[in-house]
Coordinates of C-alpha atoms in Angstrom, one line a residue:
Chain U
M1 CA -16.8 12.8 -18.5
T2 CA -17.9 14.0 -15.2
G3 CA -20.7 12.3 -13.5
A4 CA -23.9 13.9 -12.2
G5 CA -23.7 17.3 -14.0
T6 CA -21.5 19.1 -11.4
A7 CA -18.8 21.4 -12.6
A8 CA -16.6 20.8 -9.4
V9 CA -13.8 18.3 -9.8
V10 CA -13.5 17.9 -6.0
E11 CA -16.5 18.7 -3.8
C12 CA -16.1 18.1 0.1
A13 CA -19.1 19.3 2.2
G14 CA -19.0 19.0 5.9
L15 CA -16.4 16.3 5.8
T16 CA -15.6 14.9 9.2
K17 CA -13.6 12.1 10.2
R18 CA -13.1 10.7 13.7
F19 CA -10.8 7.9 14.6
G20 CA -12.1 6.8 17.9
R21 CA -12.3 9.8 20.0
T22 CA -9.7 11.7 17.9
V23 CA -11.3 14.2 15.6
A24 CA -9.1 14.2 12.6
L25 CA -11.3 16.5 10.4
C26 CA -14.1 18.6 11.3
D27 CA -16.8 20.0 9.0
V28 CA -14.5 20.7 6.1
D29 CA -15.9 22.2 3.0
L30 CA -13.5 22.4 0.0
V31 CA -14.0 22.7 -3.7
V32 CA -11.6 22.2 -6.5
G33 CA -12.7 23.4 -10.0
P34 CA -11.7 22.2 -13.4
G35 CA -8.2 23.4 -14.4
E36 CA -7.5 24.6 -10.8
V37 CA -4.6 23.9 -8.5
V38 CA -5.4 24.0 -4.8
G39 CA -2.6 24.0 -2.3
Y40 CA -3.6 22.2 0.9
L41 CA -1.6 23.6 3.6
G42 CA -1.3 22.9 7.4
P43 CA 1.2 21.8 10.0
N44 CA 1.8 18.0 10.1
G45 CA -1.0 16.2 11.8
A46 CA -3.5 18.9 10.8
G47 CA -5.7 16.2 8.8
K48 CA -4.2 17.0 5.1
T49 CA -3.5 13.3 4.7
T50 CA -6.8 12.2 6.1
T51 CA -8.6 14.6 3.5
L52 CA -6.6 13.1 0.6
R53 CA -7.2 9.5 1.6
I54 CA -10.9 10.2 1.9
L55 CA -10.9 11.6 -1.6
M56 CA -9.1 8.5 -2.7
G57 CA -11.7 6.2 -1.1
F58 CA -9.1 4.6 1.3
V59 CA -10.9 6.2 4.4
R60 CA -14.5 6.5 5.0
P61 CA -15.8 9.9 6.2
T62 CA -17.6 9.8 9.6
A63 CA -19.9 12.5 8.4
G64 CA -20.2 14.8 5.3
S65 CA -19.5 14.0 1.7
A66 CA -16.6 13.7 -0.6
R67 CA -17.3 13.8 -4.2
V68 CA -14.7 13.5 -7.0
L69 CA -16.0 14.3 -10.5
G70 CA -19.5 13.9 -9.4
R71 CA -19.1 10.6 -7.8
D72 CA -19.0 9.5 -4.3
A73 CA -15.2 8.9 -3.3
W74 CA -16.1 6.1 -1.0
R75 CA -18.8 4.1 -2.7
E76 CA -17.6 4.6 -6.3
A77 CA -13.9 4.6 -5.5
A78 CA -12.8 2.2 -8.3
R79 CA -14.7 4.2 -10.9
V80 CA -13.3 7.4 -9.5
H81 CA -9.8 6.1 -9.8
R82 CA -10.0 6.0 -13.6
D83 CA -9.8 9.7 -13.6
V84 CA -7.5 10.3 -10.6
G85 CA -3.8 10.0 -10.2
H86 CA -2.5 9.5 -6.6
L87 CA 0.8 10.3 -4.9
S88 CA 0.9 8.9 -1.5
G89 CA 2.6 10.9 1.4
E90 CA 5.2 8.2 1.8
P91 CA 5.2 6.4 -1.4
A92 CA 5.9 2.7 -0.9
L93 CA 7.2 0.6 -3.8
H94 CA 8.0 -3.0 -4.5
D95 CA 11.7 -3.1 -3.4
R96 CA 12.6 -5.8 -6.0
L97 CA 10.9 -4.3 -8.9
T98 CA 12.5 -1.8 -11.4
G99 CA 10.9 1.5 -12.3
R100 CA 10.0 0.0 -15.7
E101 CA 8.3 -2.8 -14.0
H102 CA 6.3 -0.6 -11.6
V103 CA 5.2 1.4 -14.9
R104 CA 4.1 -1.8 -16.5
A105 CA 2.3 -3.2 -13.6
T106 CA 0.5 0.0 -12.9
A107 CA -0.4 0.4 -16.7
R108 CA -1.9 -3.2 -16.6
L109 CA -3.7 -2.4 -13.4
R110 CA -5.3 0.6 -15.0
G111 CA -5.9 -0.9 -18.5
Q112 CA -3.6 1.6 -20.2
D113 CA -1.7 0.3 -23.2
D114 CA 0.4 3.4 -24.2
L115 CA 3.5 3.7 -21.9
R116 CA 5.1 6.6 -23.9
R117 CA 3.8 9.1 -21.6
A118 CA 5.3 7.3 -18.6
M119 CA 8.7 7.2 -20.3
Q120 CA 8.6 10.8 -21.4
I121 CA 7.8 11.9 -17.8
A122 CA 10.6 9.7 -16.4
G123 CA 13.0 11.3 -19.0
R124 CA 12.0 14.8 -17.9
L125 CA 12.6 14.0 -14.3
D126 CA 15.7 12.4 -15.2
L127 CA 14.8 8.9 -13.6
D128 CA 16.6 5.8 -14.5
L129 CA 13.7 3.2 -14.8
D130 CA 16.1 0.4 -14.9
R131 CA 17.1 0.2 -11.3
P132 CA 15.3 -1.8 -8.7
A133 CA 13.3 0.4 -6.4
R134 CA 15.4 -0.5 -3.4
A135 CA 18.5 1.0 -5.0
L136 CA 16.9 4.3 -5.5
S137 CA 17.5 7.3 -3.3
K138 CA 14.5 8.9 -1.5
G139 CA 14.3 11.5 -4.3
N140 CA 14.4 9.1 -7.0
R141 CA 11.7 7.0 -5.3
Q142 CA 9.6 10.1 -5.2
K143 CA 10.3 10.6 -8.9
L144 CA 8.9 7.2 -9.7
A145 CA 5.8 7.7 -7.5
V146 CA 5.2 11.0 -9.5
V147 CA 5.6 9.2 -12.9
L148 CA 3.0 6.7 -11.7
A149 CA 0.6 9.4 -10.6
F150 CA 1.0 11.4 -13.9
M151 CA 1.4 8.7 -16.6
S152 CA -2.4 8.3 -17.3
D153 CA -2.9 12.2 -17.7
P154 CA -5.8 12.0 -15.2
L155 CA -8.3 14.6 -14.7
L156 CA -7.5 15.1 -11.2
L157 CA -4.1 14.7 -9.3
V158 CA -4.2 14.0 -5.5
L159 CA -0.8 14.7 -4.3
D160 CA 0.4 14.3 -0.8
E161 CA 3.6 16.5 -0.2
P162 CA 4.7 15.8 -3.9
T163 CA 8.1 17.7 -3.9
S164 CA 9.5 16.6 -0.7
G165 CA 12.9 15.3 -1.4
F166 CA 13.2 16.9 -4.7
D167 CA 16.3 19.2 -5.4
P168 CA 15.4 22.8 -6.7
L169 CA 15.8 21.7 -10.4
V170 CA 13.4 18.8 -10.3
Q171 CA 11.0 20.9 -8.3
Q172 CA 11.0 23.2 -11.3
E173 CA 10.4 20.4 -13.8
F174 CA 7.6 19.1 -11.5
Q175 CA 6.0 22.5 -11.5
A176 CA 6.3 22.8 -15.3
M177 CA 4.3 19.5 -15.5
L178 CA 1.8 20.6 -13.2
A179 CA 1.3 23.7 -15.3
E180 CA 0.9 21.7 -18.3
H181 CA -1.5 19.5 -16.6
T182 CA -3.8 22.3 -15.7
A183 CA -3.3 24.0 -19.1
A184 CA -4.8 20.8 -20.6
G185 CA -7.8 21.1 -18.4
G186 CA -6.6 19.0 -15.3
S187 CA -7.0 19.9 -11.7
A188 CA -4.8 19.1 -8.7
L189 CA -5.1 19.1 -5.0
L190 CA -1.6 19.1 -3.4
S191 CA -0.8 19.1 0.2
S192 CA 2.2 20.7 1.9
H193 CA 3.3 21.9 5.1
V194 CA 5.6 24.5 3.4
L195 CA 4.1 27.4 1.6
G196 CA 7.2 27.9 -0.6
E197 CA 6.5 24.4 -2.1
V198 CA 3.2 25.4 -3.4
Q199 CA 3.1 29.1 -3.9
R200 CA 4.3 28.9 -7.6
T201 CA 1.8 26.4 -8.6
A202 CA -1.3 26.9 -6.7
D203 CA -4.3 29.1 -7.6
R204 CA -5.9 28.9 -4.2
I205 CA -4.8 27.8 -0.9
A206 CA -6.6 26.0 1.8
V207 CA -5.4 26.2 5.3
L208 CA -6.0 23.4 7.7
R209 CA -5.4 23.6 11.5
A210 CA -6.2 20.8 13.8
G211 CA -8.8 19.4 11.4
R212 CA -10.5 22.6 10.7
L213 CA -10.3 24.6 7.4
V214 CA -9.3 28.1 8.9
A215 CA -8.9 29.8 5.6
V216 CA -9.3 29.4 1.9
E217 CA -7.4 32.3 0.0
E218 CA -6.4 33.2 -3.4
M219 CA -2.8 32.7 -3.6
D220 CA -1.9 36.3 -4.3
V221 CA -3.8 37.4 -1.0
L222 CA -1.8 34.8 1.1
R223 CA 1.4 35.8 -0.7
A224 CA 1.0 39.3 0.5
R225 CA 0.5 38.2 4.0
S226 CA 3.4 35.6 4.2
L227 CA 5.7 36.8 6.9
H228 CA 9.5 37.4 6.5
R229 CA 11.7 37.3 9.5
V230 CA 14.1 40.3 9.2
R231 CA 17.3 40.7 11.3
A232 CA 19.4 43.7 10.7
S233 CA 22.5 44.8 12.5
F234 CA 23.9 48.4 12.2
A235 CA 27.2 50.0 12.5
D236 CA 25.6 53.1 14.4
P237 CA 23.0 53.2 17.0
V238 CA 19.5 53.3 15.9
A239 CA 16.3 54.3 17.4
A240 CA 13.0 52.5 17.6
S241 CA 11.2 55.5 16.3
D242 CA 13.2 55.3 13.0
F243 CA 11.0 52.2 12.1
A244 CA 7.7 53.2 13.6
G245 CA 4.7 53.6 11.2
V246 CA 5.8 50.8 8.8
L247 CA 2.4 49.0 7.9
G248 CA 2.1 45.5 8.8
L249 CA 5.2 45.1 11.0
R250 CA 5.1 42.3 13.8
D251 CA 7.1 41.7 16.8
L252 CA 9.4 44.6 16.1
V253 CA 12.3 44.7 18.6
V254 CA 15.1 47.4 18.2
T255 CA 18.1 47.6 20.3
A256 CA 20.8 50.1 20.0
E257 CA 22.5 48.3 17.2
T258 CA 19.9 45.5 15.9
L259 CA 16.6 45.1 14.6
T260 CA 14.5 42.2 14.4
C261 CA 10.8 41.8 13.2
S262 CA 8.3 39.9 11.1
A263 CA 7.0 41.6 8.1
P264 CA 4.6 40.6 5.3
A265 CA 5.9 40.8 1.8
A266 CA 3.8 44.0 1.4
A267 CA 5.9 45.8 4.1
L268 CA 9.2 44.9 2.8
D269 CA 9.6 47.7 0.4
A270 CA 8.9 50.4 3.1
L271 CA 11.0 48.5 5.7
V272 CA 14.0 48.4 3.4
G273 CA 13.6 52.0 2.6
R274 CA 13.9 52.8 6.4
L275 CA 16.9 50.5 6.8
A276 CA 18.6 52.0 3.9
G277 CA 18.8 55.2 6.0
H278 CA 21.5 53.5 8.2
R279 CA 24.8 51.8 7.6
L280 CA 24.1 48.1 7.7
L281 CA 26.7 45.5 8.8
D282 CA 24.4 42.6 8.1
L283 CA 20.8 42.0 6.8
E284 CA 19.1 38.7 7.0
C285 CA 15.4 38.3 5.3
T286 CA 14.0 34.7 5.5
E287 CA 10.5 33.6 4.7
A288 CA 9.1 32.5 8.0
D289 CA 7.7 29.0 7.9
L290 CA 4.1 28.6 7.4
E291 CA 3.3 27.7 10.9
E292 CA 4.3 31.1 12.0
T293 CA 2.2 32.7 9.3
F294 CA -0.7 30.6 10.4
L295 CA -0.3 31.6 13.9
A296 CA 0.1 35.3 13.0
F297 CA -3.1 35.4 10.8
Y298 CA -5.1 32.4 11.6
G299 CA -4.5 32.2 15.4
S300 CA -5.6 29.1 17.1
E301 CA -8.5 30.8 18.7
Q302 CA -10.1 31.6 15.2
P303 CA -11.6 28.5 13.9
D304 CA -13.4 30.4 11.2
A305 CA -11.2 33.2 9.8
A306 CA -12.1 32.5 6.2
Chain X
M1 CA 6.6 -9.2 -19.2
R2 CA 6.0 -7.4 -22.7
P3 CA 9.0 -5.3 -23.7
D4 CA 7.3 -4.7 -27.1
L5 CA 5.0 -2.3 -25.1
L6 CA 7.9 0.1 -24.5
P7 CA 9.5 2.4 -26.7
A8 CA 13.4 1.9 -26.8
E9 CA 14.3 5.3 -25.6
P10 CA 12.5 7.3 -22.9
G11 CA 11.2 10.5 -24.0
T12 CA 11.3 10.0 -27.8
S13 CA 7.8 11.0 -28.5
S14 CA 7.4 14.8 -28.7
P15 CA 5.3 16.4 -25.9
D16 CA 2.0 17.4 -27.8
S17 CA 0.2 20.2 -26.4
H18 CA -3.3 18.8 -26.5
R19 CA -2.7 15.0 -25.7
A20 CA -5.7 12.8 -26.0
R21 CA -7.1 11.7 -22.7
V22 CA -6.2 8.1 -22.1
V23 CA -9.3 6.1 -21.4
L24 CA -8.7 3.5 -18.7
R25 CA -10.6 0.3 -18.6
G26 CA -9.2 -1.1 -15.4
P27 CA -7.3 -4.3 -15.1
R28 CA -8.2 -7.6 -16.8
I29 CA -9.7 -10.3 -14.7
G30 CA -6.8 -12.1 -13.0
E31 CA -4.3 -9.3 -13.3
V32 CA -4.1 -8.6 -9.7
M33 CA -3.6 -12.2 -9.1
W34 CA -0.8 -12.6 -11.7
Q35 CA 1.0 -9.5 -10.2
T36 CA 0.8 -10.8 -6.8
L37 CA 2.3 -14.2 -8.0
R38 CA 5.1 -12.4 -9.8
L39 CA 6.0 -10.6 -6.6
Q40 CA 6.0 -14.0 -4.7
R41 CA 7.7 -15.8 -7.5
R42 CA 11.1 -15.9 -5.7
A43 CA 9.7 -17.0 -2.5
L44 CA 7.5 -19.5 -4.0
L45 CA 10.4 -21.0 -6.0
L46 CA 12.4 -21.4 -2.8
W47 CA 9.7 -23.0 -1.0
A48 CA 9.1 -25.5 -3.8
V49 CA 12.8 -26.3 -4.0
G50 CA 12.9 -26.7 -0.2
L51 CA 9.9 -29.0 0.0
T52 CA 11.2 -31.1 -3.1
G53 CA 14.5 -31.5 -1.1
M54 CA 12.7 -32.5 2.0
V55 CA 10.7 -35.2 0.1
A56 CA 14.0 -36.4 -1.7
L57 CA 15.5 -36.8 1.8
Y58 CA 12.6 -38.8 3.1
G59 CA 12.9 -40.7 -0.1
S60 CA 16.4 -41.4 0.2
L61 CA 16.0 -42.8 3.7
W62 CA 13.3 -45.2 2.6
P63 CA 15.5 -48.1 1.3
S64 CA 17.4 -48.4 4.6
L65 CA 14.4 -48.0 6.8
R66 CA 12.2 -50.4 4.8
D67 CA 13.9 -53.5 6.2
Q68 CA 14.3 -52.6 9.8
A69 CA 11.5 -54.0 11.8
S70 CA 12.8 -52.2 14.7
V71 CA 11.5 -48.9 13.5
T72 CA 7.9 -50.2 13.4
E73 CA 8.6 -51.6 16.9
L74 CA 10.0 -48.5 18.0
M75 CA 6.8 -46.5 16.8
D76 CA 4.7 -49.3 18.5
Q77 CA 6.3 -48.3 21.8
L78 CA 5.3 -44.7 21.5
P79 CA 2.6 -43.6 24.0
E80 CA -0.8 -43.9 22.7
V81 CA -1.4 -40.1 22.8
V82 CA 1.6 -39.7 20.4
R83 CA 0.6 -42.3 18.1
S84 CA -2.8 -40.9 17.8
L85 CA -1.5 -37.3 17.1
L86 CA 0.8 -38.6 14.4
A87 CA -1.7 -40.9 13.1
V88 CA 1.1 -43.6 13.2
S89 CA 0.7 -46.3 10.7
D90 CA 2.7 -49.4 9.7
M91 CA 5.9 -47.9 8.9
S92 CA 7.2 -50.8 7.0
T93 CA 5.0 -50.0 3.8
P94 CA 5.5 -47.1 1.6
V95 CA 2.2 -45.7 2.2
G96 CA 2.6 -45.9 5.8
Y97 CA 6.0 -44.3 6.0
V98 CA 4.9 -41.4 3.8
Q99 CA 1.8 -41.1 5.9
A100 CA 3.8 -40.9 9.3
E101 CA 6.7 -39.1 8.0
L102 CA 5.4 -36.6 5.6
L103 CA 1.6 -36.3 5.7
G104 CA 1.3 -36.8 9.4
L105 CA 3.0 -33.4 10.6
T106 CA 5.8 -32.2 8.5
G107 CA 4.0 -31.6 5.4
P108 CA 0.8 -30.0 6.8
L109 CA 3.0 -27.8 9.0
L110 CA 4.9 -26.5 6.2
V111 CA 2.1 -26.0 3.8
I112 CA 0.1 -24.1 6.3
L113 CA 3.1 -22.0 7.3
F114 CA 3.4 -21.0 3.7
A115 CA -0.4 -20.5 3.4
V116 CA -0.5 -18.3 6.4
L117 CA 2.3 -16.1 5.4
S118 CA 1.0 -15.7 1.9
G119 CA -2.5 -15.0 3.2
S120 CA -1.5 -12.5 5.7
N121 CA 0.8 -10.8 3.4
G122 CA -2.0 -10.4 0.7
V123 CA -3.7 -7.4 2.5
A124 CA -2.5 -6.9 5.9
G125 CA 1.3 -7.2 5.1
E126 CA 1.2 -4.9 2.2
E127 CA -0.9 -2.5 4.1
D128 CA 1.5 -2.5 6.8
R129 CA 4.4 -1.8 4.4
R130 CA 2.2 0.8 2.7
S131 CA 2.6 -0.6 -0.7
L132 CA -1.1 -1.5 -0.9
D133 CA -1.9 2.2 -1.7
L134 CA -0.3 1.6 -5.1
L135 CA -2.9 -1.0 -6.0
L136 CA -5.8 0.6 -4.2
A137 CA -5.1 3.9 -6.2
D138 CA -5.8 2.1 -9.5
P139 CA -9.3 1.5 -10.8
V140 CA -9.7 -1.8 -9.0
S141 CA -12.4 -2.5 -6.4
R142 CA -11.4 -3.8 -2.9
T143 CA -13.4 -7.0 -3.5
R144 CA -11.4 -7.9 -6.4
V145 CA -8.0 -7.0 -4.6
V146 CA -9.1 -9.3 -1.8
L147 CA -10.4 -12.2 -3.9
E148 CA -7.6 -12.1 -6.6
R149 CA -4.9 -12.0 -3.8
M150 CA -6.5 -15.0 -2.2
A151 CA -6.6 -16.7 -5.5
A152 CA -2.8 -16.1 -5.8
M153 CA -2.4 -17.6 -2.6
V154 CA -4.3 -20.7 -3.6
V155 CA -2.3 -21.0 -6.7
G156 CA 0.9 -20.7 -4.6
I157 CA -0.3 -23.6 -2.5
A158 CA -1.2 -25.6 -5.5
V159 CA 2.4 -25.1 -6.8
L160 CA 3.9 -26.3 -3.6
V161 CA 1.7 -29.4 -3.3
A162 CA 2.4 -30.1 -7.0
A163 CA 6.1 -29.9 -6.3
I164 CA 5.5 -32.3 -3.2
G165 CA 3.5 -34.6 -5.2
L166 CA 5.8 -34.7 -8.0
A167 CA 8.8 -35.3 -5.7
L168 CA 6.9 -38.3 -4.2
V169 CA 6.4 -39.9 -7.6
A170 CA 10.0 -39.3 -8.4
A171 CA 11.0 -40.9 -5.0
G172 CA 8.8 -43.8 -6.0
V173 CA 10.8 -44.3 -9.3
L174 CA 14.3 -43.6 -7.9
A175 CA 14.1 -45.0 -4.4
G176 CA 11.3 -47.7 -4.7
L177 CA 9.1 -45.6 -2.5
D178 CA 6.1 -47.1 -4.4
L179 CA 2.8 -45.2 -4.1
P180 CA -0.3 -45.1 -6.2
V181 CA -0.1 -42.0 -8.4
A182 CA -3.6 -41.2 -8.2
R183 CA -3.7 -41.5 -4.4
V184 CA -0.8 -39.2 -4.2
G185 CA -2.7 -36.7 -6.2
A186 CA -5.8 -37.1 -3.9
A187 CA -3.5 -36.7 -0.8
M188 CA -2.0 -33.5 -2.4
L189 CA -5.4 -32.1 -3.1
H190 CA -6.3 -32.5 0.6
L191 CA -3.1 -31.1 1.8
G192 CA -3.5 -28.1 -0.5
L193 CA -7.1 -27.6 0.7
L194 CA -6.0 -27.9 4.4
G195 CA -3.4 -25.2 3.7
S196 CA -5.9 -23.1 1.8
V197 CA -8.4 -23.1 4.8
F198 CA -5.8 -21.7 7.3
G199 CA -4.4 -19.3 4.4
A200 CA -7.9 -18.0 3.8
L201 CA -8.4 -17.5 7.6
A202 CA -5.1 -15.5 7.6
A203 CA -6.2 -13.6 4.7
A204 CA -9.6 -12.9 6.1
V205 CA -8.2 -11.6 9.5
G206 CA -5.8 -9.5 7.7
A207 CA -8.6 -8.1 5.5
A208 CA -10.7 -7.3 8.4
T209 CA -7.9 -5.8 10.7
G210 CA -5.0 -4.8 8.5
R211 CA -2.6 -6.1 11.0
P212 CA -0.2 -8.9 9.8
A213 CA 0.7 -10.1 13.3
V214 CA -2.8 -10.8 14.2
A215 CA -3.4 -12.4 10.8
R216 CA -0.7 -14.8 11.5
A217 CA -1.4 -15.4 15.2
V218 CA -5.1 -16.4 14.7
P219 CA -4.7 -19.1 12.3
A220 CA -1.6 -20.4 14.1
V221 CA -3.6 -21.0 17.3
V222 CA -6.6 -22.4 15.4
A223 CA -4.4 -24.6 13.5
V224 CA -2.9 -26.1 16.7
L225 CA -6.2 -26.5 18.4
A226 CA -7.6 -28.1 15.3
Y227 CA -4.8 -30.5 15.2
L228 CA -5.1 -31.5 18.8
V229 CA -9.0 -32.0 18.5
D230 CA -8.4 -34.2 15.4
G231 CA -5.5 -36.2 17.0
L232 CA -6.8 -36.5 20.4
A233 CA -10.4 -37.2 19.7
P234 CA -10.1 -41.0 19.4
L235 CA -8.8 -40.8 23.1
V236 CA -10.8 -38.1 24.7
G237 CA -14.6 -38.7 24.5
W238 CA -15.8 -35.3 24.8
L239 CA -13.6 -34.2 21.8
E240 CA -15.2 -36.7 19.5
P241 CA -18.3 -34.4 18.4
L242 CA -15.8 -31.6 17.8
R243 CA -13.6 -33.6 15.5
G244 CA -15.7 -33.1 12.3
L245 CA -15.1 -29.3 12.6
S246 CA -11.4 -29.7 12.4
P247 CA -9.9 -29.2 9.0
F248 CA -7.4 -31.8 9.9
A249 CA -10.3 -34.4 10.0
Q250 CA -11.4 -33.3 6.4
Y251 CA -7.6 -33.6 5.5
S252 CA -6.6 -37.0 6.8
D253 CA -9.3 -38.9 8.7
H254 CA -10.1 -41.0 5.6
V255 CA -6.5 -41.5 4.7
P256 CA -6.4 -40.1 1.1
L257 CA -3.3 -41.9 0.4
V258 CA -5.2 -45.2 0.8
N259 CA -8.7 -44.3 0.0
G260 CA -8.3 -41.3 -2.4
V261 CA -10.5 -38.2 -2.5
S262 CA -13.1 -37.6 0.1
V263 CA -15.9 -35.7 -1.4
S264 CA -17.3 -34.4 1.7
G265 CA -13.8 -33.5 3.0
V266 CA -13.2 -31.4 -0.3
S267 CA -16.6 -29.9 -0.2
I268 CA -16.3 -28.7 3.4
A269 CA -12.8 -27.4 2.8
V270 CA -13.9 -25.5 -0.3
G271 CA -16.9 -24.2 1.5
T272 CA -14.9 -22.9 4.3
V273 CA -12.5 -21.2 2.0
A274 CA -15.4 -19.7 0.0
A275 CA -17.0 -18.4 3.3
L276 CA -13.7 -16.9 4.5
A277 CA -13.2 -15.2 1.1
A278 CA -16.6 -13.7 1.4
A279 CA -15.9 -12.4 4.9
A280 CA -12.6 -11.1 3.9
A281 CA -14.3 -9.0 0.9
L282 CA -17.0 -7.7 3.1
T283 CA -14.9 -6.6 6.1
F284 CA -12.2 -5.1 3.7
R285 CA -14.8 -3.2 1.7
R286 CA -16.0 -1.5 5.0
R287 CA -12.9 -0.4 6.7
D288 CA -10.3 2.4 6.4
V289 CA -7.0 1.6 4.9
A290 CA -4.2 2.7 7.0
G291 CA -1.8 5.2 5.5

């Protein structure tokens, strides 16, 4: 099934891509194992899409190598694609063709006779395959692109921002599909700029900043570090010393009747304990966006925090 | 296409826990070409109808023009430059009329326009709209994508010249515009090849650059230059050696409507298309595809 006797499904070594003078990717080492889901995170423009397009053989690396199932992603792209399902960052469809026509055309291009799987996935995502693509909403276009990526049960899924435009219910169904995919031995590499989008499905997270891989972490580790913005207002005056000594708190600002800070998940319990000692008027706790977590833990001056 | 391949209801098969892996063979030969034609079929139909209508219009004018010597006189009075460019012939015969009205400028112009649009769309246009990813993510080599898309373009051109040819023959029956059927076939072959050369140039530029605007502009400029070289060579001495290079020379210098197929003209055109197809495949294989 795999090529030259390597266990890794995806194997990038020293992967570098320059567009003219712009360095899009610099020396990226990334491995995705069998049955593993790796979340590929980073702000927009960090090089996530470039990496995925190199793996699809759309873009040729300037240096380093990208191998998929033991084969060179660039030179053996057509062969690699027999085992890979791809979802583009901005999936473009043929406006006049219906979903069903897209499925049929794709099946013929892959040499796949059995379309039941595609119909089944469309059913799960509650997608009407009889409407032309131009009449579909953004979310439904995304669903159709997901159907096309999943319908051949590939060994590897390469998904660029797969759940953007999905409502929570569909996201759940998508996550269930991804879980079944890995349970059957499949692997996936999915990019996102929002941690929340991948945290339920990913086993590991690779964090990309300005073309460099700054961290590869087990999901559990990163989850503990993910920051929450906490904002509390109190009925009575409080003192800063009431909140001293809570491990991991950042940017703590206490005024007479308010508190704001950033807290990793691990610190929330202790923090809430302290808050409970006062009469609360209001409490807000939101997960900070990933960019903030990155900046806090993988600051821009730390190219090699991993 | 084949509704029998699809189950009536989505999701009727139960989700089995360990489903067998689908073994993908990749597409059959010609599949990319057929899908490309399918995407184009509406445009192709409109073009065929439009060109047929145009020929019908010329045909319907013929009976009233035939007997007017003044038209021929009028053409005789045109400046020699214009006469040379339009390859003006005796307008009082069906062959001369069709040669001047249809095959001299209008026909080539429209067929080349279609060819360039189709050729530039094949790779560059779809890349620009990003729908090329759908195709390239499948187990199809880039060489096949380029070659089959160019084949689809040639088939489209063949459909159009066939429509023109049939309309001409029909005009012969209905309006007395009598033309030798075999010679009409020869003229259409040459017209189709003329379009294919510029369409292949558009496809090659598009495959190499990924930019549809460039893929249209280059063949448009080349076509105008080639047209001028061929048309003005009889009057401008220093152009004469260049004339043979012009696809228009292979197209019409031997007047296929009178003399039939020119083997050398066909060979050069086919060779040019083949060389451009090879260049398109080689350049497209080497470059990044925009995302």
